[in-house]
mmCIF file of C-alpha atoms in Angstrom:
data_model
loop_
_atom_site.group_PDB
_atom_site.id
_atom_site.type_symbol
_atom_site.label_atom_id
_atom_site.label_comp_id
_atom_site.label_asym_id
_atom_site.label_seq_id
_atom_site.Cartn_x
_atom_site.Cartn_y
_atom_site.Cartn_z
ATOM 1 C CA UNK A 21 112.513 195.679 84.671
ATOM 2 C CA UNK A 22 108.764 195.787 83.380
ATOM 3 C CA UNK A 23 106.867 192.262 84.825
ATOM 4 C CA UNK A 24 108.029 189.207 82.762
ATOM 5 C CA UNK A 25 104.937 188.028 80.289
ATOM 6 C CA UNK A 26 104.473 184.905 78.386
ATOM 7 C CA UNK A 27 101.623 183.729 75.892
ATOM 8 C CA UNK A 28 99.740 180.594 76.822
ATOM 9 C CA UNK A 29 96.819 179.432 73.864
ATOM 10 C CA UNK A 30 93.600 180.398 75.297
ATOM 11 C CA UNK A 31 90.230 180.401 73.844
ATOM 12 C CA UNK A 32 88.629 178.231 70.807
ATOM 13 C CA UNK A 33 86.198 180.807 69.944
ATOM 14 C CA UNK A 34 86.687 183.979 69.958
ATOM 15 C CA UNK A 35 84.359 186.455 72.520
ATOM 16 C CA UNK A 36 81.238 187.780 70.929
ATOM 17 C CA UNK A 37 81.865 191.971 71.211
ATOM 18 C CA UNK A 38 78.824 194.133 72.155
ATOM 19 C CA UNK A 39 79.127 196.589 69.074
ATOM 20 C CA UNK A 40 77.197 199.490 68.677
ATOM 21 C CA UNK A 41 75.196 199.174 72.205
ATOM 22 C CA UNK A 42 71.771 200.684 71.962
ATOM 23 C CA UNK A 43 72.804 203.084 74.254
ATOM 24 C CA UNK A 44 76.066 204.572 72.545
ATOM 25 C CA UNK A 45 75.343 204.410 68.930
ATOM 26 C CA UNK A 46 78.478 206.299 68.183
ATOM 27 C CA UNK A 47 80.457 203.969 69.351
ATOM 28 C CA UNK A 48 81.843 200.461 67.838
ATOM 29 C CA UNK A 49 84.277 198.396 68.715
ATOM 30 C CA UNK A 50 86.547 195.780 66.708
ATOM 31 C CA UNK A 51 89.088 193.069 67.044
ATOM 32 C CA UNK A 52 92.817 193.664 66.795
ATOM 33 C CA UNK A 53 94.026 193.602 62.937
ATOM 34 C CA UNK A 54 98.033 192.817 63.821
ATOM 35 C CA UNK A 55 101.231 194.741 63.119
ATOM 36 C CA UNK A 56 98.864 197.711 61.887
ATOM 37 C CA UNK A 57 97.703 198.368 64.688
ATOM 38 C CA UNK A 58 100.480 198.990 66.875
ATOM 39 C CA UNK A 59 101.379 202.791 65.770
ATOM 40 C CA UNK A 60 97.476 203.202 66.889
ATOM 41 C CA UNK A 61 98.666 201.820 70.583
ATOM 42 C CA UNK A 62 101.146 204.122 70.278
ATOM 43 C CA UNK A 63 99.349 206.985 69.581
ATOM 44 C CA UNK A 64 96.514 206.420 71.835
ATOM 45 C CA UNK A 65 98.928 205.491 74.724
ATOM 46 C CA UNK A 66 100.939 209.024 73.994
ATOM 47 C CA UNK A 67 97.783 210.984 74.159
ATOM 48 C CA UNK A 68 96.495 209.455 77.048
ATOM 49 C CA UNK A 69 99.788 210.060 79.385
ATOM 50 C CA UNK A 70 100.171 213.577 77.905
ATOM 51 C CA UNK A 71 96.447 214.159 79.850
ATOM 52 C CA UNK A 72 97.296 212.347 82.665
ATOM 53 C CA UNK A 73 100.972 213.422 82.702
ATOM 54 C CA UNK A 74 102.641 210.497 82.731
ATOM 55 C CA UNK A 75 106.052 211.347 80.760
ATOM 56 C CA UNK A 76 106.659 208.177 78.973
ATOM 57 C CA UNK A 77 107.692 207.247 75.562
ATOM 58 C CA UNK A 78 106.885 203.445 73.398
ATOM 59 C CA UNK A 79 107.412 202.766 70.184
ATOM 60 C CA UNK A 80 105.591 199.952 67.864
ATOM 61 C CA UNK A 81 108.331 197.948 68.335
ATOM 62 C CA UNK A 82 107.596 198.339 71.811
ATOM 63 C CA UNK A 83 103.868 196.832 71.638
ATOM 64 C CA UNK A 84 104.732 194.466 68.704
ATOM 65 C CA UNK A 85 107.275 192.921 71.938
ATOM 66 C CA UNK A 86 104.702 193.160 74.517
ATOM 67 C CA UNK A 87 102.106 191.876 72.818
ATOM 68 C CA UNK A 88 104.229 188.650 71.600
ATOM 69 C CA UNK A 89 105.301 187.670 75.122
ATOM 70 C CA UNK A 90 101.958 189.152 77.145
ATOM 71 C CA UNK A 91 100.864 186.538 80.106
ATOM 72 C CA UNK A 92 98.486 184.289 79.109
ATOM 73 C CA UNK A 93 97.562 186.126 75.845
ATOM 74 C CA UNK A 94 95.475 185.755 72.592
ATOM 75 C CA UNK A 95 95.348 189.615 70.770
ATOM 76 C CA UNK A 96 92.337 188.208 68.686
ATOM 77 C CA UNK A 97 90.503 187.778 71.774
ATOM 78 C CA UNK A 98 92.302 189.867 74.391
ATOM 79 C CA UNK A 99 92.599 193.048 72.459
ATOM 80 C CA UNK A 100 89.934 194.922 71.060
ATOM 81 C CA UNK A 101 89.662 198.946 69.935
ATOM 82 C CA UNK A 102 86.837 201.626 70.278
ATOM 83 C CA UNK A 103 86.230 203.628 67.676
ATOM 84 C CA UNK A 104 83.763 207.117 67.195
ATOM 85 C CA UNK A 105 83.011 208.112 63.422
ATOM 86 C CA UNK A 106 85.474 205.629 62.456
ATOM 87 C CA UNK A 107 88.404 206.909 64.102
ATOM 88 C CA UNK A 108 90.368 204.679 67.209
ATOM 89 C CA UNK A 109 89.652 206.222 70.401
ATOM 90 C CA UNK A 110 91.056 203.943 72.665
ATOM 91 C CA UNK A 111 91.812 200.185 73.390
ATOM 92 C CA UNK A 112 91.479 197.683 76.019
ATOM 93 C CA UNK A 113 94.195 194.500 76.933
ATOM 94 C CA UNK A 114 93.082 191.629 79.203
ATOM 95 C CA UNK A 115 95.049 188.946 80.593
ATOM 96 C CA UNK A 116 95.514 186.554 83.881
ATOM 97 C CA UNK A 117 98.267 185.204 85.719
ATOM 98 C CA UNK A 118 99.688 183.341 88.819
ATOM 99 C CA UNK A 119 101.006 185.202 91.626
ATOM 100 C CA UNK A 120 103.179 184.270 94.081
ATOM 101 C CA UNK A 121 100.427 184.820 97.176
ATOM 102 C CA UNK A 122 98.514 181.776 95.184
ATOM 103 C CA UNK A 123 95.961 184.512 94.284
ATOM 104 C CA UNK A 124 94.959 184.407 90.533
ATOM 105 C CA UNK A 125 95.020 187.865 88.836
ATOM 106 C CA UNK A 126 92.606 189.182 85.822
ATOM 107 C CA UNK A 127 94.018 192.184 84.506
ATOM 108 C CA UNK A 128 92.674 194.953 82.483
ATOM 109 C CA UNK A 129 94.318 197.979 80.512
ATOM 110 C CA UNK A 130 92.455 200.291 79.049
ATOM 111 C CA UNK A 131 94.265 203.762 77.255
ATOM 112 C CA UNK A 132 92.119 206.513 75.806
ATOM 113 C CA UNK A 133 91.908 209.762 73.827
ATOM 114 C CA UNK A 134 90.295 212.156 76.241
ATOM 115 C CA UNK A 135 87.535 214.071 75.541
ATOM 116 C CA UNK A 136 86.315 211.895 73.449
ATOM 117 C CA UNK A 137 82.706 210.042 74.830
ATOM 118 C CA UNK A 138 85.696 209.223 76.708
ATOM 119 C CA UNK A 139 83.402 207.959 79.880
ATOM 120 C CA UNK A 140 81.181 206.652 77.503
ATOM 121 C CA UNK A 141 84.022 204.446 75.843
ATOM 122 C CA UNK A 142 85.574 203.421 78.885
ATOM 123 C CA UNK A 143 82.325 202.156 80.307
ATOM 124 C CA UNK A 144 81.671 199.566 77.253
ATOM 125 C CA UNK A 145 85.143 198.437 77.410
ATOM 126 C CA UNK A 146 85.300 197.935 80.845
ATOM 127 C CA UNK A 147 82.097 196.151 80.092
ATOM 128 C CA UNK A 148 83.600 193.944 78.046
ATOM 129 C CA UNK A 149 86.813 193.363 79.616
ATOM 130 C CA UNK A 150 84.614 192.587 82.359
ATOM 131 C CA UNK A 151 82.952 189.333 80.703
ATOM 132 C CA UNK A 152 86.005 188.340 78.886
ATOM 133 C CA UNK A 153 87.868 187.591 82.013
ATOM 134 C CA UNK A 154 84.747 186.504 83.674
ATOM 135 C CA UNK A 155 84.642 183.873 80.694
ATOM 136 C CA UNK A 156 88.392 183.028 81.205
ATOM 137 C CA UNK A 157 87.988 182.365 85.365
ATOM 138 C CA UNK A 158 85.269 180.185 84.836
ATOM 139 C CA UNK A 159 88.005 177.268 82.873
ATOM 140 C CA UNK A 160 89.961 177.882 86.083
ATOM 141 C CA UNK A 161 89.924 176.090 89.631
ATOM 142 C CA UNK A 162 87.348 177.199 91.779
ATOM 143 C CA UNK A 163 89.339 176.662 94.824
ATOM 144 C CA UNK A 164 91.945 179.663 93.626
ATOM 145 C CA UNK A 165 91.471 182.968 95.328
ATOM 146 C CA UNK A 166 90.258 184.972 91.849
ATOM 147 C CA UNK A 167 90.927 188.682 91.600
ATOM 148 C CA UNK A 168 90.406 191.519 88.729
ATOM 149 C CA UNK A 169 92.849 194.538 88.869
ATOM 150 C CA UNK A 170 93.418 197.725 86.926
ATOM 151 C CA UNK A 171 96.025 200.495 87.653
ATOM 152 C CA UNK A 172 95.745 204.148 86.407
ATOM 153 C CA UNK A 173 97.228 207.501 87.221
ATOM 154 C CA UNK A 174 95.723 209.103 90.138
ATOM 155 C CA UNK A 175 94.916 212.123 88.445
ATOM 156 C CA UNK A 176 92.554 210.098 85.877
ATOM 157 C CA UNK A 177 89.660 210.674 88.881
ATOM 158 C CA UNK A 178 86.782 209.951 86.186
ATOM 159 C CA UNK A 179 88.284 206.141 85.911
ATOM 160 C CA UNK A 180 88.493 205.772 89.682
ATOM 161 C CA UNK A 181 84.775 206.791 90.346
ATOM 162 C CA UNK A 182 83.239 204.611 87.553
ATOM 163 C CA UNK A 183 85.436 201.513 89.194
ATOM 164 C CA UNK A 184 83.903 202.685 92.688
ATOM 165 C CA UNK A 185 80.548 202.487 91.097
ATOM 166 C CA UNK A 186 81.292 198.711 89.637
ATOM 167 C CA UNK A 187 82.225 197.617 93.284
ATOM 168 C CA UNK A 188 85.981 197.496 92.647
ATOM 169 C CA UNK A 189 87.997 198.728 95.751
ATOM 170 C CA UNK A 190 91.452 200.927 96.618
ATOM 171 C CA UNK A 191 94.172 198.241 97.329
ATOM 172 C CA UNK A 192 96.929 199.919 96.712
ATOM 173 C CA UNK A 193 99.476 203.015 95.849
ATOM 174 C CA UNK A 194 102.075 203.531 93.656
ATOM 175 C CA UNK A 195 104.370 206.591 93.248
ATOM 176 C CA UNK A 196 106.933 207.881 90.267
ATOM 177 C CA UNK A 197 110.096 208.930 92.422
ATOM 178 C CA UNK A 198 112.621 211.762 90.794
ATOM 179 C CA UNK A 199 116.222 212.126 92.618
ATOM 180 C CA UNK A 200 118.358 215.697 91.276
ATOM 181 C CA UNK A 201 121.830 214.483 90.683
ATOM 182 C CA UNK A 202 123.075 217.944 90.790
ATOM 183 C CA UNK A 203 122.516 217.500 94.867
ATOM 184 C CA UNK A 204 125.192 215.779 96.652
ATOM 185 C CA UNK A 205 125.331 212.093 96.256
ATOM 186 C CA UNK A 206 126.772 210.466 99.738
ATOM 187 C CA UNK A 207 128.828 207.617 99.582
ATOM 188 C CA UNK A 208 127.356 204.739 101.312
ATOM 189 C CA UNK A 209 129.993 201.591 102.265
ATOM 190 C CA UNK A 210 129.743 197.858 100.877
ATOM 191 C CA UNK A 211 129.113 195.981 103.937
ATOM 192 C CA UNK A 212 131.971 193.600 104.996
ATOM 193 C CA UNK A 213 131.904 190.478 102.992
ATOM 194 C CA UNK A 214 129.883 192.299 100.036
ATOM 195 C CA UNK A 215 131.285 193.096 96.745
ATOM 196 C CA UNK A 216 129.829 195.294 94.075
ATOM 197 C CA UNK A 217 130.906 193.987 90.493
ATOM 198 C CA UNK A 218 130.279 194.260 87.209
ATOM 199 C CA UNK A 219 127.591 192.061 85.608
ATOM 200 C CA UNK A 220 129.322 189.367 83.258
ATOM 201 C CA UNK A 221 127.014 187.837 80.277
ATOM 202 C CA UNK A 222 127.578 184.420 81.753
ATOM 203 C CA UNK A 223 125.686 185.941 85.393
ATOM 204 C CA UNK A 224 123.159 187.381 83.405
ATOM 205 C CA UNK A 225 120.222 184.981 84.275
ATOM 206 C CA UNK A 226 121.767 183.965 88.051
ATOM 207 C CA UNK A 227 121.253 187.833 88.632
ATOM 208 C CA UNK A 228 118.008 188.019 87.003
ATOM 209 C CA UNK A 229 116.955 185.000 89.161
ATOM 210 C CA UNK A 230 118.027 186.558 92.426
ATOM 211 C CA UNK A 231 116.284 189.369 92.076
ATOM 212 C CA UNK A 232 112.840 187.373 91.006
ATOM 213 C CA UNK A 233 113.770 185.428 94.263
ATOM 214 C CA UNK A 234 114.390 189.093 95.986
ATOM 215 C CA UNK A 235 110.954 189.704 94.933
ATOM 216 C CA UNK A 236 108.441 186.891 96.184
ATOM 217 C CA UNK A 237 107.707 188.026 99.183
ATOM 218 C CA UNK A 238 106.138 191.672 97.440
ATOM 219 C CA UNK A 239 102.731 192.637 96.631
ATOM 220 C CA UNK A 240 101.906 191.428 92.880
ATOM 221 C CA UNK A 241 104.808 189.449 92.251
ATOM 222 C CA UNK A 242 104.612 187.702 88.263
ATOM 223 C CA UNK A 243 107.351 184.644 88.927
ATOM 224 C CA UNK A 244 110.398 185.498 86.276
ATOM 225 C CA UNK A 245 110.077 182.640 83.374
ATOM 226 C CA UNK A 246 111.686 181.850 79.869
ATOM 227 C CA UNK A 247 109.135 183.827 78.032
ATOM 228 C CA UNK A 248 110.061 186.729 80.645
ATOM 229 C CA UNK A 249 113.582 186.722 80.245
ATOM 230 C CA UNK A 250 113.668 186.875 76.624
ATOM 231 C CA UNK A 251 111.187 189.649 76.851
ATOM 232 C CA UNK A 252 113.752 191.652 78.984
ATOM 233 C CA UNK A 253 116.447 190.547 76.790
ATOM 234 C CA UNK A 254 114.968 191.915 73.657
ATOM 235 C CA UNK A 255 113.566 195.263 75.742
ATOM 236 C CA UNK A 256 116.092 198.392 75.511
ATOM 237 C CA UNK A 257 116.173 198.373 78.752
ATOM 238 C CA UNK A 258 118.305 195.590 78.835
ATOM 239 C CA UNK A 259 122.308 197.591 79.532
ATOM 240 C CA UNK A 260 123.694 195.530 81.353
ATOM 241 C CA UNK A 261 126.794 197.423 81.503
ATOM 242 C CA UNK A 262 125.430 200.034 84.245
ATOM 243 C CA UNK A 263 124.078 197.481 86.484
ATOM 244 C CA UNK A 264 125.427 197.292 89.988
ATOM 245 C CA UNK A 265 125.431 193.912 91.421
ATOM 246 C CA UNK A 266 125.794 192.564 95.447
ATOM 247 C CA UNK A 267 127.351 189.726 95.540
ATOM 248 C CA UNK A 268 128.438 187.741 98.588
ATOM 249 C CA UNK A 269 131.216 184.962 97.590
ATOM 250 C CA UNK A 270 129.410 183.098 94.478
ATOM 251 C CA UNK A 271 125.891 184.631 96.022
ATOM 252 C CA UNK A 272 124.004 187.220 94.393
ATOM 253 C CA UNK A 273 122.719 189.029 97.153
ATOM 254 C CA UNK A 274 121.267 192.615 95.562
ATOM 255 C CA UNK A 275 120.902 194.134 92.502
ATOM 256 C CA UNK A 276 119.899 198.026 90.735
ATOM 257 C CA UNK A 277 119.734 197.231 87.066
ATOM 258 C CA UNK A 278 119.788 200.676 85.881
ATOM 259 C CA UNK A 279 119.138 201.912 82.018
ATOM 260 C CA UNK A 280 118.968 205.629 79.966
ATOM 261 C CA UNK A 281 116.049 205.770 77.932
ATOM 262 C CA UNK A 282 117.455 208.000 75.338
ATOM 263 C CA UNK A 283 114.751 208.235 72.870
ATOM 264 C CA UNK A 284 112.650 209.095 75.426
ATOM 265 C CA UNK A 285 114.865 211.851 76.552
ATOM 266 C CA UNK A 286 115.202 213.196 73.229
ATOM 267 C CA UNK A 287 111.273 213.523 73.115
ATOM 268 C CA UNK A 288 111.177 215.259 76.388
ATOM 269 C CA UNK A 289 114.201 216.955 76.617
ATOM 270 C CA UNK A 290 115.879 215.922 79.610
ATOM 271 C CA UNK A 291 118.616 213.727 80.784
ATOM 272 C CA UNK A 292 117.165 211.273 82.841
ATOM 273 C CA UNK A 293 117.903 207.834 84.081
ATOM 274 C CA UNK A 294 116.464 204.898 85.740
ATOM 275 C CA UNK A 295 117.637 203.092 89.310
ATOM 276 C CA UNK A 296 115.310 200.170 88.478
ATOM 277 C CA UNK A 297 114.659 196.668 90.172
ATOM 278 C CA UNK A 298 116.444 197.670 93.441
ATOM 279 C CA UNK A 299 116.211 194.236 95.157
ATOM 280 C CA UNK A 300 118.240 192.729 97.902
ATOM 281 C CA UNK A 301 117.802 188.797 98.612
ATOM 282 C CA UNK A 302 116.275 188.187 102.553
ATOM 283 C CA UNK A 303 119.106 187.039 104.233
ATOM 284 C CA UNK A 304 120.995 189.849 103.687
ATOM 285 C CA UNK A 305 118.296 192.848 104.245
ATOM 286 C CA UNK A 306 119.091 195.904 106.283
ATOM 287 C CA UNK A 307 122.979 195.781 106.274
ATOM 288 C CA UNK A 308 122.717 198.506 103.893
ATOM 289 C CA UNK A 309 123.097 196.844 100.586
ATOM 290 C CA UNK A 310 120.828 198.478 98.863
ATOM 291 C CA UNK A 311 121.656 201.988 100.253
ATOM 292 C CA UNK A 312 125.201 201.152 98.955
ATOM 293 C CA UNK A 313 124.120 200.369 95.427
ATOM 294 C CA UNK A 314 121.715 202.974 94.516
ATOM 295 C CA UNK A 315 124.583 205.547 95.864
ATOM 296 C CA UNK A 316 126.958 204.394 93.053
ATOM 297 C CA UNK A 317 124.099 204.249 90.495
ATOM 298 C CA UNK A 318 123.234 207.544 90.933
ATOM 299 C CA UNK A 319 127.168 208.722 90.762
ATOM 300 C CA UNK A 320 127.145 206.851 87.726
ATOM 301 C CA UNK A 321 124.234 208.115 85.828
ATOM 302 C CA UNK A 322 125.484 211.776 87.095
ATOM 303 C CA UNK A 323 129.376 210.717 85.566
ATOM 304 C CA UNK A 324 127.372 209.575 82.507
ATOM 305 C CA UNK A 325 125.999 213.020 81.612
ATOM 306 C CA UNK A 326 122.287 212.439 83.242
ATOM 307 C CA UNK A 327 120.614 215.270 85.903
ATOM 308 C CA UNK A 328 118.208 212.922 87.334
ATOM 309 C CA UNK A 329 117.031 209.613 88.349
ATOM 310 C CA UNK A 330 113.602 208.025 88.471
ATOM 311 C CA UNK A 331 112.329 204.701 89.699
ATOM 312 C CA UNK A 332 109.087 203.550 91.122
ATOM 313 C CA UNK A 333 107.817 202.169 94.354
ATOM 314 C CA UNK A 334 104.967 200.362 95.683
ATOM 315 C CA UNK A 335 103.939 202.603 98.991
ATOM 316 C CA UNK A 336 103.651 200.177 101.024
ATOM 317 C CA UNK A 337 106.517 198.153 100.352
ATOM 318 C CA UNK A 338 107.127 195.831 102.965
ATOM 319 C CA UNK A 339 111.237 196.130 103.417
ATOM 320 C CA UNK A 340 110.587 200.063 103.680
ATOM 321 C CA UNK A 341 111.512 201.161 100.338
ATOM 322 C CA UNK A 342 109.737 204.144 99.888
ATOM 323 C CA UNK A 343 111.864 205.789 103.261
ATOM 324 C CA UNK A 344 115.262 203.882 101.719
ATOM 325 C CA UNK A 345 114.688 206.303 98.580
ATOM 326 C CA UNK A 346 113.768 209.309 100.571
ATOM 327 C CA UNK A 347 116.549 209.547 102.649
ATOM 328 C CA UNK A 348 118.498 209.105 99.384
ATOM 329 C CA UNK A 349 116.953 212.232 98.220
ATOM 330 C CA UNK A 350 114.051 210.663 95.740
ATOM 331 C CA UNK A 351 110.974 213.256 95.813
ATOM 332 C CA UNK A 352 107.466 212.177 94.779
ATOM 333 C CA UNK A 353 106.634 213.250 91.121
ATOM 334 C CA UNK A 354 103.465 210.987 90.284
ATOM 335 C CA UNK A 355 101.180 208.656 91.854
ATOM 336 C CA UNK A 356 99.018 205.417 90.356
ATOM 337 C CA UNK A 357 96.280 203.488 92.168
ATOM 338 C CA UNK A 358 95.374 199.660 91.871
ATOM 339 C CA UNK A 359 91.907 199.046 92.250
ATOM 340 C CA UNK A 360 90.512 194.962 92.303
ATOM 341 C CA UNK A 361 87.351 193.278 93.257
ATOM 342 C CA UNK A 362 86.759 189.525 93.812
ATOM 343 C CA UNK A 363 85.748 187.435 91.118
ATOM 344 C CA UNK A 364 82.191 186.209 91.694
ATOM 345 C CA UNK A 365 80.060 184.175 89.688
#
């Protein structure tokens, strides 16, 4: 499940934008204008993954969603585009929120076209996404830990060296895991007292809440809320139907909320699904749960029609996921990095 977001009211005035720096005459940048912008996401976010190869699909729908529940968001202020000659080239997204380690997190997105005064544009919106978060720690406690992070592709180098020279540092890996379901899937046993059943619409939220509880103790945890929920709800990732869910008497104990993207498979041409939010609660951690659940969501997506699953994992995951999924038979396919600096003033 993509982290939960909510929108909190933010700013009175809205964030004067450096246009047309001395510097890059070329380029301007402007304030979101709504709903017609969000086939311009979509098209800038397409072109930048093609480059990068990140094989993912969105739709405006998609953005119109995000954007509505977004942590701590205001698009007037929060969301601004770069254009050359006139034409969108690319668009940065800030927000904030609360993690669980009590450290406060300023976020930035930023998706390009390449080659186009792409360094150039990524420099002046990282510029200002820079002083609009600055702006928005500043009405915060000064005795919260304040941190500004940004996650790309590995492959986008040119991003990672102009974050090196702005003092922001390596913290952390992520990798895009692929697992052929033509290879043999073993069958793993339920441990004894654990039973694997299917996920009624009156569970719905217990299960979503043990898995947010699964996930405290992780790096970056967003704490699930309302706003979240209904996000998730809404998202098609939401099929509840090929979950696979732990439960120990009335206990959730683990969970792999699995979905088929199948627009997104259409685009690509593949059959591919997702063993998602693999979680397993703390008291119940290396009895093999979760080694038991991902075995019959794989058979699943294979009896379903699909030739491979995909999930993602934070390397250095501290119950040992990423050498769970590889003796599963997951293979790296892509790597991100997370890059933050301390907020100074």
């Amino acid at each position: 499940m993509s982290t939960p977001k909510s929108r909190n009211n933010l700013a009175h005035k809205q964030p004067r934008l450096p246009t047309r720096a001395a510097r890059d005459p070329a380029i301007t940048l402007r304030r979101d204008r709504g709903s017609e912008d969000h086939s311009i996401i979509v098209d800038i976010s397409h072109a930048y993954w093609d480059a990068v190869g990140i094989d993912s699909l969105i739709s405006s729908e998609d953005v119109a969603r995000t954007l509505k529940y977004l942590d701590n968001f205001n698009p007037q202020n929060n969301l601004i585009f770069a254009e050359v000659a006139g034409e969108p080239v690319g668009f940065t997204r800030v927000h904030w929120h609360q993690g669980s380690n009590g450290r406060r997190i300023y976020t930035h997105l930023t998706r390009l076209i390449p080659e186009n005064e792409e360094q150039r544009v990524y420099r002046l919106l990282l510029q200002f996404a820079e002083k609009r978060l600055r702006n928005l720690a500043k009405r915060h406690s000064e005795s919260i830990p304040k941190h500004i992070s940004t996650t790309h592709a590995k492959t986008d180098r040119g991003r990672s060296a102009i974050l090196e020279e702005q003092s922001y540092l390596l913290e952390r890996h992520f990798i895009d895991m692929l697992r052929n379901l033509a290879q043999p899937i073993p069958t793993h046993p339920v441990p004894d007292g654990i039973e694997i059943r299917t996920a009624q619409p009156e569970h719905y939220r217990k299960i979503l809440a043990a898995m947010d509880e699964a996930f405290q103790d992780h790096w970056g945890h967003r704490p699930l809320t309302e706003s979240g929920i209904r996000w998730y709800f809404g998202s098609s990732q939401f099929q509840p139907e090929r979950w696979k869910v732990a439960w120990d008497g009335d206990q959730v104990v683990g969970t792999v909320l699995s979905f088929i993207d199948a627009e997104e498979n259409r685009r690509f041409k593949r059959k591919r699904g997702y063993t998602e939010d693999i979680a397993v609660r703390k008291p119940w951690r290396r009895k093999g749960v979760a080694r038991a659940l991902i075995a019959r969501s794989l058979l699943d997506l294979a009896q379903q029609g699909m030739d491979e699953a995909a999930l993602g994992v934070d390397t250095q995951n501290p119950s040992g996921a990423l050498s769970l999924y590889r003796s599963l038979g997951y293979v790296d396919v892509r790597q991100y990095v997370n890059y933050r600096k301390v907020l100074t003033f």
